[in-house]
Amino acid sequence: RYEMALETQKRLHGEGHTAVAVGIGNLATIAFRQGDLTGAIGLYREAIGLQRAFFGVDNAQVAAPMANMGLALRRLGRGAEA
């Protein structure tokens, strides 16, 4: 369902829209909660890249997925990357 919603956002707004970045971040959180930490990290990286482009580095929209990605990295024993 979330994948379909994300595809709809991409069609409506294009790849480079904040709604797409939020959708990717939501998918990352779902992957994280389902235990797919590696998948979540990839999605968080994608969302962070888009959100930095929109909001800059010092913004809550960027900080939240960065923190979540750091948690996933630590759970995988990759704390140095966090």
mmCIF file of C-alpha atoms in Angstrom:
data_model
loop_
_atom_site.group_PDB
_atom_site.id
_atom_site.type_symbol
_atom_site.label_atom_id
_atom_site.label_comp_id
_atom_site.label_asym_id
_atom_site.label_seq_id
_atom_site.Cartn_x
_atom_site.Cartn_y
_atom_site.Cartn_z
ATOM 1 C CA ARG A 1 0.000 0.000 0.000
ATOM 2 C CA TYR A 2 2.686 2.472 0.953
ATOM 3 C CA GLU A 3 4.630 1.661 -2.186
ATOM 4 C CA MET A 4 1.530 2.463 -4.251
ATOM 5 C CA ALA A 5 1.054 5.730 -2.406
ATOM 6 C CA LEU A 6 4.687 6.649 -3.045
ATOM 7 C CA GLU A 7 4.317 5.879 -6.748
ATOM 8 C CA THR A 8 1.239 8.105 -6.847
ATOM 9 C CA GLN A 9 3.191 10.933 -5.196
ATOM 10 C CA LYS A 10 5.965 10.518 -7.766
ATOM 11 C CA ARG A 11 3.472 10.660 -10.639
ATOM 12 C CA LEU A 12 1.673 13.690 -9.235
ATOM 13 C CA HIS A 13 4.659 15.725 -8.080
ATOM 14 C CA GLY A 14 7.760 14.246 -9.691
ATOM 15 C CA GLU A 15 10.724 12.535 -8.062
ATOM 16 C CA GLY A 16 12.080 15.708 -6.498
ATOM 17 C CA HIS A 17 9.167 16.705 -4.259
ATOM 18 C CA THR A 18 8.968 16.844 -0.489
ATOM 19 C CA ALA A 19 5.996 14.462 -0.475
ATOM 20 C CA VAL A 20 8.180 11.870 -2.205
ATOM 21 C CA ALA A 21 10.943 12.339 0.368
ATOM 22 C CA VAL A 22 8.462 11.903 3.213
ATOM 23 C CA GLY A 23 7.032 8.799 1.539
ATOM 24 C CA ILE A 24 10.482 7.257 1.200
ATOM 25 C CA GLY A 25 11.159 8.020 4.854
ATOM 26 C CA ASN A 26 7.899 6.327 5.798
ATOM 27 C CA LEU A 27 8.856 3.238 3.809
ATOM 28 C CA ALA A 28 12.207 3.228 5.582
ATOM 29 C CA THR A 29 10.463 3.248 8.948
ATOM 30 C CA ILE A 30 8.246 0.350 7.886
ATOM 31 C CA ALA A 31 11.300 -1.622 6.762
ATOM 32 C CA PHE A 32 13.005 -0.821 10.082
ATOM 33 C CA ARG A 33 10.017 -2.010 12.111
ATOM 34 C CA GLN A 34 9.800 -5.199 10.056
ATOM 35 C CA GLY A 35 13.452 -5.941 10.810
ATOM 36 C CA ASP A 36 14.827 -5.116 7.357
ATOM 37 C CA LEU A 37 17.554 -2.865 8.723
ATOM 38 C CA THR A 38 19.695 -2.912 5.593
ATOM 39 C CA GLY A 39 16.713 -1.961 3.436
ATOM 40 C CA ALA A 40 15.737 0.735 5.899
ATOM 41 C CA ILE A 41 19.215 2.257 5.813
ATOM 42 C CA GLY A 42 19.137 2.505 2.025
ATOM 43 C CA LEU A 43 15.725 4.153 2.093
ATOM 44 C CA TYR A 44 16.738 6.514 4.897
ATOM 45 C CA ARG A 45 19.802 7.560 2.876
ATOM 46 C CA GLU A 46 17.600 8.321 -0.105
ATOM 47 C CA ALA A 47 15.101 10.286 1.984
ATOM 48 C CA ILE A 48 17.869 12.220 3.738
ATOM 49 C CA GLY A 49 19.426 13.200 0.417
ATOM 50 C CA LEU A 50 16.138 14.559 -0.897
ATOM 51 C CA GLN A 51 15.250 16.297 2.348
ATOM 52 C CA ARG A 52 18.650 17.978 2.580
ATOM 53 C CA ALA A 53 18.098 19.366 -0.909
ATOM 54 C CA PHE A 54 14.735 20.827 0.141
ATOM 55 C CA PHE A 55 15.326 21.934 3.704
ATOM 56 C CA GLY A 56 19.079 22.197 4.189
ATOM 57 C CA VAL A 57 21.145 20.309 6.728
ATOM 58 C CA ASP A 58 19.871 21.918 9.949
ATOM 59 C CA ASN A 59 16.189 21.037 9.818
ATOM 60 C CA ALA A 60 13.958 18.655 11.779
ATOM 61 C CA GLN A 61 12.799 17.095 8.510
ATOM 62 C CA VAL A 62 16.387 15.945 8.015
ATOM 63 C CA ALA A 63 17.266 15.191 11.651
ATOM 64 C CA ALA A 64 14.536 12.599 12.240
ATOM 65 C CA PRO A 65 15.487 10.191 9.428
ATOM 66 C CA MET A 66 19.176 10.691 10.251
ATOM 67 C CA ALA A 67 18.529 9.610 13.836
ATOM 68 C CA ASN A 68 16.500 6.620 12.675
ATOM 69 C CA MET A 69 19.214 5.599 10.234
ATOM 70 C CA GLY A 70 21.789 5.874 13.016
ATOM 71 C CA LEU A 71 19.719 3.547 15.180
ATOM 72 C CA ALA A 72 19.503 0.998 12.353
ATOM 73 C CA LEU A 73 23.263 1.223 11.791
ATOM 74 C CA ARG A 74 23.955 0.676 15.488
ATOM 75 C CA ARG A 75 21.651 -2.352 15.576
ATOM 76 C CA LEU A 76 23.670 -3.829 12.721
ATOM 77 C CA GLY A 77 26.890 -3.234 14.654
ATOM 78 C CA ARG A 78 27.905 -0.384 12.377
ATOM 79 C CA GLY A 79 27.871 2.333 15.010
ATOM 80 C CA ALA A 80 30.959 4.037 13.566
ATOM 81 C CA GLU A 81 28.907 4.884 10.469
ATOM 82 C CA ALA A 82 26.142 6.368 12.580
#
